[in-house]
Coordinates of C-alpha atoms (C1' of nucleotides) in Angstrom, one line a residue:
Chain A
M1 CA 0.0 0.0 0.0
F2 CA 2.7 2.4 1.0
K3 CA 5.8 2.6 -1.0
T4 CA 9.2 2.7 0.7
V5 CA 10.7 6.1 0.7
K6 CA 13.6 6.1 -1.6
N7 CA 16.7 7.4 0.1
K8 CA 18.9 7.5 -2.9
K9 CA 22.5 8.4 -2.5
I10 CA 23.9 11.2 -4.6
C11 CA 26.2 8.8 -6.3
E12 CA 23.3 6.7 -7.5
E13 CA 21.5 9.7 -8.9
I14 CA 24.6 10.6 -10.8
L15 CA 24.7 7.1 -12.2
E16 CA 21.1 7.3 -13.4
Q17 CA 21.9 10.5 -15.2
M18 CA 24.9 9.0 -16.8
K19 CA 22.8 6.0 -17.9
E20 CA 20.2 8.2 -19.5
L21 CA 22.9 10.1 -21.3
L22 CA 24.4 6.8 -22.6
V23 CA 21.0 5.6 -23.7
S24 CA 20.0 8.8 -25.4
G25 CA 23.3 8.8 -27.2
H26 CA 24.6 12.1 -25.8
L27 CA 27.6 10.2 -24.7
T28 CA 29.4 8.1 -27.3
V29 CA 32.4 5.9 -27.2
G30 CA 35.7 7.7 -27.2
Q31 CA 34.1 11.0 -26.1
R32 CA 35.7 12.9 -23.3
I33 CA 33.6 13.9 -20.4
P34 CA 34.2 17.1 -18.4
S35 CA 36.8 17.1 -15.7
E36 CA 35.8 16.0 -12.2
I37 CA 35.9 19.5 -10.8
E38 CA 33.9 20.9 -13.6
L39 CA 31.3 18.1 -13.5
S40 CA 31.0 18.3 -9.8
E41 CA 30.2 22.0 -10.0
T42 CA 27.7 21.4 -12.8
L43 CA 25.9 18.7 -10.9
G44 CA 26.1 20.7 -7.7
V45 CA 27.8 17.9 -5.7
S46 CA 31.2 17.4 -4.1
R47 CA 34.1 15.9 -6.0
S48 CA 34.0 12.9 -3.6
S49 CA 30.4 11.9 -4.5
L50 CA 31.1 12.4 -8.2
R51 CA 34.2 10.2 -7.9
E52 CA 32.3 7.4 -6.3
A53 CA 29.9 7.4 -9.3
L54 CA 32.8 7.6 -11.8
R55 CA 34.6 4.8 -10.0
V56 CA 31.7 2.5 -10.5
L57 CA 31.6 3.2 -14.2
D58 CA 35.3 2.7 -14.3
V59 CA 35.2 -0.7 -12.7
L60 CA 32.4 -1.7 -15.0
G61 CA 34.6 -0.7 -17.8
I62 CA 32.3 1.9 -19.2
I63 CA 34.8 4.8 -18.7
E64 CA 38.5 5.1 -18.6
A65 CA 40.2 7.7 -16.4
K66 CA 43.7 8.8 -17.6
T67 CA 45.7 10.6 -15.0
G68 CA 46.7 14.0 -16.2
D69 CA 44.6 13.7 -19.3
G70 CA 40.9 13.2 -18.6
T71 CA 38.1 10.7 -18.5
F72 CA 36.7 9.0 -21.6
I73 CA 33.8 6.8 -22.6
K74 CA 35.2 3.3 -23.3
E75 CA 33.8 0.3 -24.9
A76 CA 33.3 -2.4 -22.2
K77 CA 35.2 -5.6 -22.8
M78 CA 34.1 -9.1 -22.1
E79 CA 36.8 -9.8 -19.6
N80 CA 35.7 -6.9 -17.5
I81 CA 32.1 -8.0 -17.5
G82 CA 33.0 -11.5 -16.6
N83 CA 35.0 -10.2 -13.7
I84 CA 32.1 -8.2 -12.4
M85 CA 29.7 -11.1 -12.9
T86 CA 32.0 -13.4 -11.0
L87 CA 32.0 -10.9 -8.1
V88 CA 28.2 -10.8 -8.1
A89 CA 27.9 -14.5 -8.4
L90 CA 30.2 -15.0 -5.4
S91 CA 27.7 -13.3 -3.0
K92 CA 25.2 -16.0 -4.0
E93 CA 25.6 -19.5 -2.8
L94 CA 26.0 -21.4 -6.0
E95 CA 26.4 -25.2 -6.0
T96 CA 29.4 -26.5 -7.8
S97 CA 27.3 -29.2 -9.4
D98 CA 24.8 -26.7 -10.7
L99 CA 27.7 -24.7 -12.2
Y100 CA 29.1 -27.7 -13.9
E101 CA 25.7 -28.7 -15.2
V102 CA 25.3 -25.3 -16.8
R103 CA 28.9 -25.4 -18.1
I104 CA 28.2 -28.6 -19.9
I105 CA 25.1 -27.4 -21.6
L106 CA 26.6 -24.1 -22.7
E107 CA 29.9 -25.4 -23.8
S108 CA 28.4 -28.2 -25.9
Y109 CA 26.0 -25.8 -27.4
A110 CA 28.9 -23.4 -28.2
A111 CA 30.6 -26.3 -30.0
S112 CA 27.6 -26.8 -32.2
L113 CA 27.6 -23.1 -33.1
A114 CA 31.4 -23.3 -33.6
A115 CA 30.9 -26.1 -36.1
E116 CA 28.6 -23.8 -38.1
R117 CA 30.4 -20.6 -37.9
R118 CA 34.1 -21.4 -37.4
S119 CA 36.6 -19.6 -39.6
N120 CA 39.8 -21.1 -40.8
E121 CA 41.6 -18.9 -38.4
D122 CA 39.6 -20.3 -35.5
L123 CA 40.6 -23.8 -36.6
A124 CA 44.2 -22.9 -36.8
I125 CA 44.2 -21.5 -33.3
A126 CA 42.5 -24.6 -31.8
K127 CA 44.8 -26.9 -33.8
K128 CA 47.9 -25.1 -32.5
Y129 CA 47.0 -25.9 -28.9
L130 CA 46.2 -29.5 -29.7
L131 CA 49.5 -30.0 -31.5
K132 CA 51.4 -28.6 -28.6
A133 CA 49.5 -30.9 -26.2
D134 CA 50.4 -33.8 -28.5
N135 CA 54.0 -33.2 -28.0
G136 CA 53.7 -34.0 -24.4
S137 CA 52.5 -31.5 -21.9
T138 CA 52.5 -31.9 -18.2
G139 CA 51.4 -30.1 -15.1
E140 CA 50.5 -26.5 -15.5
E141 CA 51.3 -26.2 -19.2
G142 CA 48.9 -29.0 -20.0
S143 CA 46.3 -27.4 -17.8
L144 CA 46.7 -24.2 -19.7
L145 CA 46.6 -25.8 -23.1
D146 CA 43.4 -27.6 -22.0
H147 CA 41.8 -24.4 -21.0
L148 CA 43.0 -22.6 -24.2
F149 CA 41.5 -25.3 -26.4
H150 CA 38.2 -25.1 -24.7
S151 CA 38.3 -21.3 -24.9
S152 CA 39.1 -21.3 -28.6
V153 CA 36.1 -23.5 -29.3
I154 CA 33.8 -21.1 -27.4
K155 CA 35.2 -18.1 -29.2
A156 CA 34.6 -19.8 -32.5
S157 CA 30.9 -19.8 -31.7
K158 CA 31.0 -16.1 -32.4
N159 CA 28.5 -15.5 -29.6
N160 CA 29.9 -13.0 -27.2
V161 CA 27.2 -13.8 -24.6
L162 CA 28.4 -17.3 -24.5
V163 CA 32.0 -16.2 -24.2
M164 CA 31.1 -14.0 -21.3
L165 CA 29.1 -16.6 -19.4
M166 CA 31.7 -19.2 -19.9
D167 CA 34.4 -16.9 -18.7
M168 CA 32.3 -16.3 -15.6
I169 CA 31.6 -20.0 -15.0
S170 CA 35.2 -21.0 -15.6
G171 CA 36.2 -18.4 -13.1
L172 CA 33.8 -19.8 -10.5
L173 CA 34.9 -23.4 -11.2
S174 CA 38.6 -22.6 -11.5
E175 CA 39.5 -24.5 -8.4
Q176 CA 37.5 -27.5 -9.3
I177 CA 38.9 -27.5 -12.9
K178 CA 42.4 -27.3 -11.6
S179 CA 42.0 -30.2 -9.2
T180 CA 40.4 -32.2 -12.0
R181 CA 43.3 -31.6 -14.3
T182 CA 45.9 -32.7 -11.7
L183 CA 43.8 -35.8 -11.0
F184 CA 43.9 -36.7 -14.7
S185 CA 47.6 -35.9 -15.2
S186 CA 48.4 -38.7 -12.8
S187 CA 47.1 -41.2 -15.3
A188 CA 48.7 -41.5 -18.7
E189 CA 45.6 -43.4 -20.0
L190 CA 43.2 -40.6 -19.0
M191 CA 45.5 -38.0 -20.5
E192 CA 45.5 -39.9 -23.8
L193 CA 41.7 -40.3 -23.7
I194 CA 41.2 -36.6 -23.1
Q195 CA 43.5 -35.6 -25.9
K196 CA 41.7 -38.1 -28.2
Q197 CA 38.4 -36.5 -27.3
H198 CA 39.8 -33.1 -28.0
W199 CA 40.8 -34.2 -31.5
E200 CA 37.4 -35.6 -32.1
I201 CA 35.8 -32.4 -31.1
Y202 CA 38.2 -30.5 -33.4
D203 CA 37.4 -32.8 -36.3
A204 CA 33.6 -32.4 -35.9
I205 CA 34.0 -28.6 -35.9
E206 CA 36.4 -28.7 -38.8
Q207 CA 34.0 -30.8 -40.8
Q208 CA 31.1 -28.6 -39.8
K209 CA 29.0 -31.2 -38.1
P210 CA 27.1 -29.3 -35.3
L211 CA 25.3 -32.2 -33.7
E212 CA 28.4 -34.3 -33.6
A213 CA 30.5 -31.5 -32.1
Q214 CA 27.8 -30.9 -29.5
K215 CA 27.6 -34.6 -28.5
K216 CA 31.4 -34.9 -28.4
V217 CA 31.8 -32.0 -26.0
F218 CA 28.8 -33.2 -24.0
D219 CA 30.3 -36.6 -23.6
H220 CA 33.8 -35.2 -22.9
L221 CA 32.7 -33.0 -20.1
N222 CA 30.4 -35.6 -18.7
N223 CA 33.2 -38.1 -18.6
A224 CA 35.2 -35.7 -16.5
K225 CA 32.2 -35.2 -14.2
I226 CA 31.8 -38.9 -13.7
I227 CA 35.4 -39.5 -13.1
I228 CA 35.5 -36.8 -10.5
N229 CA 32.5 -38.3 -8.7
L230 CA 34.1 -41.7 -8.7
K231 CA 37.4 -40.4 -7.4
Q232 CA 35.7 -38.4 -4.7
K233 CA 33.7 -41.3 -3.5
S234 CA 36.7 -43.6 -3.3
Chain B
M1 CA 57.4 -10.3 -24.7
F2 CA 57.1 -7.6 -22.1
K3 CA 53.9 -7.3 -20.1
T4 CA 52.3 -4.0 -19.7
V5 CA 52.9 -2.6 -16.2
K6 CA 49.7 -2.7 -14.3
N7 CA 49.1 0.6 -12.6
K8 CA 46.3 -0.7 -10.4
K9 CA 44.4 1.8 -8.4
I10 CA 44.1 1.3 -4.7
C11 CA 40.4 0.8 -5.0
E12 CA 40.8 -2.0 -7.4
E13 CA 43.3 -3.8 -5.1
I14 CA 40.8 -3.5 -2.3
L15 CA 38.1 -5.0 -4.6
E16 CA 40.4 -8.0 -5.3
Q17 CA 41.0 -8.5 -1.6
M18 CA 37.2 -8.5 -1.0
K19 CA 36.8 -10.9 -3.9
E20 CA 39.2 -13.3 -2.4
L21 CA 37.6 -13.0 1.0
L22 CA 34.3 -13.8 -0.6
V23 CA 35.7 -16.8 -2.4
S24 CA 37.4 -18.2 0.6
G25 CA 34.3 -17.9 2.6
H26 CA 35.7 -15.5 5.2
L27 CA 32.9 -13.2 4.3
T28 CA 29.4 -14.6 4.5
V29 CA 26.0 -13.2 3.8
G30 CA 24.6 -11.1 6.7
Q31 CA 28.0 -10.6 8.2
R32 CA 29.0 -7.2 9.2
I33 CA 32.3 -5.8 8.0
P34 CA 34.5 -3.4 10.0
S35 CA 33.7 0.3 9.9
E36 CA 35.1 2.4 7.2
I37 CA 37.6 4.1 9.5
E38 CA 38.7 0.8 11.0
L39 CA 39.1 -0.9 7.7
S40 CA 40.9 2.1 6.1
E41 CA 43.5 1.9 8.9
T42 CA 43.8 -1.8 8.6
L43 CA 44.4 -1.6 4.9
G44 CA 46.6 1.4 5.2
V45 CA 44.5 3.5 2.8
S46 CA 42.5 6.6 3.1
R47 CA 38.8 6.5 3.8
S48 CA 38.1 8.0 0.4
S49 CA 39.8 5.2 -1.5
L50 CA 38.1 2.6 0.6
R51 CA 34.8 4.2 0.0
E52 CA 35.2 4.1 -3.7
A53 CA 35.7 0.3 -3.5
L54 CA 32.8 -0.1 -1.1
R55 CA 30.5 2.0 -3.3
V56 CA 31.2 -0.4 -6.2
L57 CA 30.2 -3.3 -4.1
D58 CA 27.2 -1.4 -2.9
V59 CA 25.9 -0.6 -6.4
L60 CA 26.5 -4.2 -7.4
G61 CA 24.3 -5.2 -4.5
I62 CA 27.0 -7.2 -2.8
I63 CA 27.0 -5.1 0.4
E64 CA 24.5 -2.8 2.0
A65 CA 25.6 0.3 3.9
K66 CA 23.3 1.4 6.7
T67 CA 23.8 4.9 7.9
G68 CA 24.6 4.9 11.6
D69 CA 24.7 1.2 11.8
G70 CA 27.3 -0.4 9.7
T71 CA 28.0 -2.2 6.4
F72 CA 26.8 -5.8 5.8
I73 CA 27.3 -8.5 3.2
K74 CA 24.1 -8.8 1.2
E75 CA 22.9 -11.5 -1.1
A76 CA 23.0 -9.8 -4.5
K77 CA 19.7 -10.0 -6.3
M78 CA 19.9 -10.4 -10.0
E79 CA 17.0 -8.0 -10.5
N80 CA 19.2 -5.2 -9.4
I81 CA 22.1 -6.5 -11.3
G82 CA 20.0 -6.4 -14.5
N83 CA 20.0 -2.7 -14.1
I84 CA 23.8 -2.6 -14.0
M85 CA 24.1 -5.1 -16.8
T86 CA 22.0 -3.0 -19.1
L87 CA 24.4 -0.2 -18.5
V88 CA 27.3 -2.4 -19.5
A89 CA 25.4 -3.8 -22.5
L90 CA 24.9 -0.3 -23.8
S91 CA 28.3 -0.6 -25.3
K92 CA 26.5 -2.9 -27.7
E93 CA 29.0 -5.6 -27.6
L94 CA 26.2 -7.9 -26.5
E95 CA 24.1 -8.6 -29.5
T96 CA 20.4 -9.1 -28.8
S97 CA 20.4 -12.1 -31.1
D98 CA 23.2 -13.7 -29.1
L99 CA 21.3 -13.1 -25.9
Y100 CA 18.2 -14.7 -27.3
E101 CA 20.2 -17.6 -28.6
V102 CA 21.5 -18.3 -25.1
R103 CA 18.2 -17.7 -23.6
I104 CA 16.6 -20.4 -25.8
I105 CA 19.2 -23.0 -24.9
L106 CA 19.2 -22.3 -21.2
E107 CA 15.5 -22.1 -20.8
S108 CA 14.8 -25.2 -22.8
Y109 CA 17.4 -27.1 -20.7
A110 CA 15.8 -25.7 -17.6
A111 CA 12.5 -27.2 -18.7
S112 CA 14.1 -30.6 -19.1
L113 CA 15.5 -30.4 -15.6
A114 CA 12.2 -29.1 -14.3
A115 CA 10.5 -32.2 -15.7
E116 CA 12.8 -34.3 -13.7
R117 CA 12.9 -32.4 -10.5
R118 CA 9.6 -30.5 -10.2
S119 CA 7.8 -30.7 -6.9
N120 CA 4.0 -30.6 -6.7
E121 CA 4.3 -27.1 -5.3
D122 CA 6.2 -26.0 -8.4
L123 CA 3.4 -27.4 -10.5
A124 CA 0.8 -25.6 -8.5
I125 CA 2.5 -22.3 -8.9
A126 CA 3.0 -22.6 -12.7
K127 CA -0.6 -23.8 -13.0
K128 CA -1.9 -20.8 -11.1
Y129 CA -0.4 -18.4 -13.6
L130 CA -1.7 -20.4 -16.6
L131 CA -5.2 -20.4 -15.2
K132 CA -5.1 -16.7 -14.7
A133 CA -4.0 -16.2 -18.2
D134 CA -6.8 -18.5 -19.4
N135 CA -9.3 -16.1 -18.0
G136 CA -8.3 -13.5 -20.4
S137 CA -5.4 -11.3 -19.7
T138 CA -4.4 -8.3 -21.7
G139 CA -1.6 -5.8 -21.8
E140 CA 0.7 -5.6 -18.9
E141 CA -1.1 -8.2 -16.8
G142 CA -0.7 -10.7 -19.6
S143 CA 3.0 -9.8 -20.0
L144 CA 3.5 -10.3 -16.3
L145 CA 1.8 -13.7 -16.3
D146 CA 3.9 -14.8 -19.2
H147 CA 7.1 -13.8 -17.4
L148 CA 5.9 -15.5 -14.2
F149 CA 5.2 -18.7 -15.9
H150 CA 8.5 -18.9 -17.6
S151 CA 10.2 -18.0 -14.2
S152 CA 8.3 -20.7 -12.4
V153 CA 9.6 -23.3 -14.9
I154 CA 13.1 -22.2 -14.4
K155 CA 12.8 -22.2 -10.7
A156 CA 11.4 -25.7 -10.8
S157 CA 14.8 -26.8 -12.4
K158 CA 16.2 -26.4 -8.9
N159 CA 19.4 -25.1 -10.4
N160 CA 20.3 -21.7 -8.9
V161 CA 22.9 -21.0 -11.5
L162 CA 20.3 -21.3 -14.2
V163 CA 17.9 -19.1 -12.2
M164 CA 20.6 -16.4 -11.8
L165 CA 21.6 -16.4 -15.5
M166 CA 18.1 -16.3 -16.7
D167 CA 17.3 -13.4 -14.5
M168 CA 20.2 -11.6 -15.9
I169 CA 19.4 -12.4 -19.5
S170 CA 15.8 -11.5 -19.0
G171 CA 16.9 -8.2 -17.6
L172 CA 19.0 -7.5 -20.7
L173 CA 16.3 -8.6 -23.0
S174 CA 13.5 -7.0 -21.1
E175 CA 12.8 -4.3 -23.7
Q176 CA 12.8 -6.8 -26.5
I177 CA 10.5 -9.2 -24.5
K178 CA 8.1 -6.4 -23.8
S179 CA 7.8 -5.3 -27.4
T180 CA 7.4 -8.9 -28.4
R181 CA 4.5 -9.3 -26.0
T182 CA 2.7 -6.2 -27.2
L183 CA 3.2 -7.4 -30.7
F184 CA 1.6 -10.7 -29.9
S185 CA -1.3 -9.2 -27.9
S186 CA -2.5 -7.5 -31.1
S187 CA -3.4 -10.9 -32.5
A188 CA -5.9 -13.1 -30.7
E189 CA -4.7 -16.1 -32.7
L190 CA -1.1 -15.7 -31.6
M191 CA -2.2 -15.2 -28.0
E192 CA -4.1 -18.5 -28.1
L193 CA -1.2 -20.2 -29.7
I194 CA 1.1 -19.0 -27.0
Q195 CA -1.2 -20.1 -24.3
K196 CA -1.6 -23.5 -25.9
Q197 CA 2.1 -23.9 -26.0
H198 CA 2.4 -22.9 -22.4
W199 CA 0.0 -25.6 -21.4
E200 CA 1.9 -28.2 -23.5
I201 CA 5.1 -27.2 -21.7
Y202 CA 3.3 -27.5 -18.4
D203 CA 1.9 -31.0 -19.3
A204 CA 5.3 -32.3 -20.3
I205 CA 6.8 -31.1 -17.0
E206 CA 3.9 -32.5 -15.0
Q207 CA 4.2 -35.8 -16.7
Q208 CA 8.0 -35.7 -16.2
K209 CA 9.0 -36.0 -19.8
P210 CA 12.3 -34.1 -19.9
L211 CA 13.0 -34.3 -23.6
E212 CA 9.5 -33.3 -24.6
A213 CA 9.5 -30.4 -22.2
Q214 CA 12.8 -29.3 -23.6
K215 CA 11.6 -29.5 -27.2
K216 CA 8.3 -27.7 -26.4
V217 CA 10.2 -24.7 -24.8
F218 CA 12.7 -24.7 -27.6
D219 CA 9.9 -24.5 -30.3
H220 CA 8.0 -22.0 -28.3
L221 CA 10.8 -19.6 -28.0
N222 CA 12.0 -20.1 -31.5
N223 CA 8.4 -19.4 -32.7
A224 CA 8.6 -16.0 -31.0
K225 CA 12.0 -15.4 -32.5
I226 CA 10.8 -16.2 -36.0
I227 CA 7.7 -14.0 -35.6
I228 CA 9.8 -11.1 -34.4
N229 CA 12.1 -11.4 -37.4
L230 CA 9.1 -11.5 -39.8
K231 CA 7.5 -8.5 -38.3
Q232 CA 10.7 -6.6 -38.3
K233 CA 11.3 -7.2 -41.9
S234 CA 7.8 -6.3 -42.9
Chain C
dA1 C1' 63.1 22.7 -37.7
dA2 C1' 63.9 19.6 -34.0
dG3 C1' 64.4 18.7 -29.4
dT4 C1' 63.9 20.3 -24.5
dT5 C1' 61.8 22.5 -20.8
dT6 C1' 58.1 24.6 -18.6
dT7 C1' 53.4 25.2 -17.4
dG8 C1' 48.7 24.2 -16.7
dT9 C1' 45.3 20.7 -16.3
dT10 C1' 43.5 16.4 -14.7
dT11 C1' 43.2 12.3 -12.0
dG12 C1' 44.8 9.7 -7.6
dT13 C1' 45.1 9.9 -2.9
dC14 C1' 44.9 11.7 1.6
dA15 C1' 43.3 14.2 5.9
dG16 C1' 39.9 16.4 8.4
dA17 C1' 35.4 18.1 9.4
dC18 C1' 30.4 18.0 10.1
dA19 C1' 25.5 16.3 9.4
dA20 C1' 22.2 12.5 9.5
dT21 C1' 21.1 8.3 11.3
dC22 C1' 20.9 4.3 14.1
dC23 C1' 21.8 1.3 18.3
dA24 C1' 22.1 0.8 22.9
dA25 C1' 22.7 2.3 27.4
dT26 C1' 20.9 5.3 30.7
dA27 C1' 17.5 8.1 32.9
dA28 C1' 12.8 9.4 33.8
dA29 C1' 7.9 8.6 34.2
dC30 C1' 4.0 5.7 35.1
Chain D
dG1 C1' 8.7 -3.3 37.3
dT2 C1' 7.6 -1.8 32.9
dT3 C1' 7.5 1.5 29.6
dT4 C1' 8.9 5.7 27.6
dA5 C1' 12.5 9.6 26.7
dT6 C1' 16.8 11.1 26.6
dT7 C1' 21.4 10.9 25.8
dG8 C1' 25.7 9.4 23.9
dG9 C1' 28.6 6.8 21.0
dA10 C1' 29.4 4.9 16.6
dT11 C1' 28.8 4.8 11.6
dT12 C1' 27.8 6.2 7.1
dG13 C1' 27.0 10.3 3.8
dT14 C1' 28.8 14.4 2.2
dC15 C1' 31.8 18.3 1.7
dT16 C1' 36.2 21.0 1.5
dG17 C1' 40.9 21.6 0.9
dA18 C1' 45.4 19.9 -0.1
dC19 C1' 49.2 17.8 -2.5
dA20 C1' 51.4 14.2 -5.7
dA21 C1' 51.7 12.0 -10.2
dA22 C1' 51.1 12.0 -14.9
dC23 C1' 50.0 13.9 -19.2
dA24 C1' 49.4 17.4 -23.1
dA25 C1' 50.4 21.4 -25.1
dA26 C1' 52.7 25.7 -25.2
dA27 C1' 57.0 28.1 -24.7
dC28 C1' 61.8 27.9 -25.1
dT29 C1' 66.4 26.6 -26.7
dT30 C1' 69.6 25.0 -29.9

DNA sequence: AAGTTTTGTTTGTCAGACAATCCAATAAAC
DNA sequence: GTTTATTGGATTGTCTGACAAACAAAACTT
């Protein structure tokens, strides 16, 4: 019946104004915004309050402040967004199993898209990592190559939302993924199996077979999941 | 060969520390953090710098600052984050088509999980919205019921990661979804079709048929996508 | 004309101050 | 004894002023 009285902080009001200016197109990428002193006088607020608002936009990657030069509207990059999302996701209690479930579904779908949309360049990048891994890779290097291969597949999907979400989920699962990798690296057979599966995924994408690529990734990740569960129980 | 020297701002270093504390579980929801003065002395930074970091967490909904009381860890709600994410998405790197693509895959997968895991309570909630919509609903009310039904299906999946991601994506797509709904509401035939599809989805979940539920949602959302494209071209 | 220095501007950080607000302990009233 | 008022301390919100660091452009030197 009664609405809660909004006790908005100054910084939040500034953010709303900035948002409107961005939506309306009055602020475009690359443009320089007035100096902090000038803006604070225009808005009728202190420099501190204005800076708190600007800092938010800075962390979100919407603006870039250059010392001694000025502040400019920037194009937000995926990495930044993924970082922020990770931060937000941390304050929620997310089950690792739920995360892995979503990872499997998104990554296998990314593979199917990759099979449709991959460029020759995408293939070359993915192949490079696989060849390196073929020449024997252990420990951290192997773990890195594994991650790079999976990333290259996702990027080949050409869907930036997928890239962002997978960045985020990988970040949240990083500990689990690392321990998985070290678990695997203890067994030469498992390592060979993984590498074989990677090549099968690559082939499916190279030959532009979406459904096959999707299934290969799905099975690949599910394998890992099953093995983890087995090891944990034992 | 050489890496760019990172000239990290104090505020960003504080944010990283907070992130680690959240990851490690030293900070839990509801907990109170030290006062600004105390924290600034502990960290060896000025109160201003600390406040800039805290303000970022505040806007992201990770903490809540209460004047005269203190600052507390809060569970970030995705609804609020949607606001922030739209700000970020304004840089247009997130294509609407990419978002919709991911929405379809996640929501249809959520339906398959819902078919496996739904409780009777989940069913009752979903059914309630459908019955209301049956009794004729127009304009905003219909739009709301539509959203509520889709939400109830996702919640029935019992995967909080899915719930979170779909909240976020819905927030980013909110404008598009609204316009879609108003488009549809102009045609009684389309409205009936949508409602029929909703019931089919419900039945599949009620009868615990994962694959069917998944396909129904997939087709349902793809239908909407196709119709949007047609209307836009005409 | 080219290179160097200077100067002014802008962001980054700090310190201090005061108002607004809340919690709790204390005092007062019943 | 219980309830209500008052008070005081603590905390966040905001403002002001100051200085350092870094950059760009103007002024200067060669």
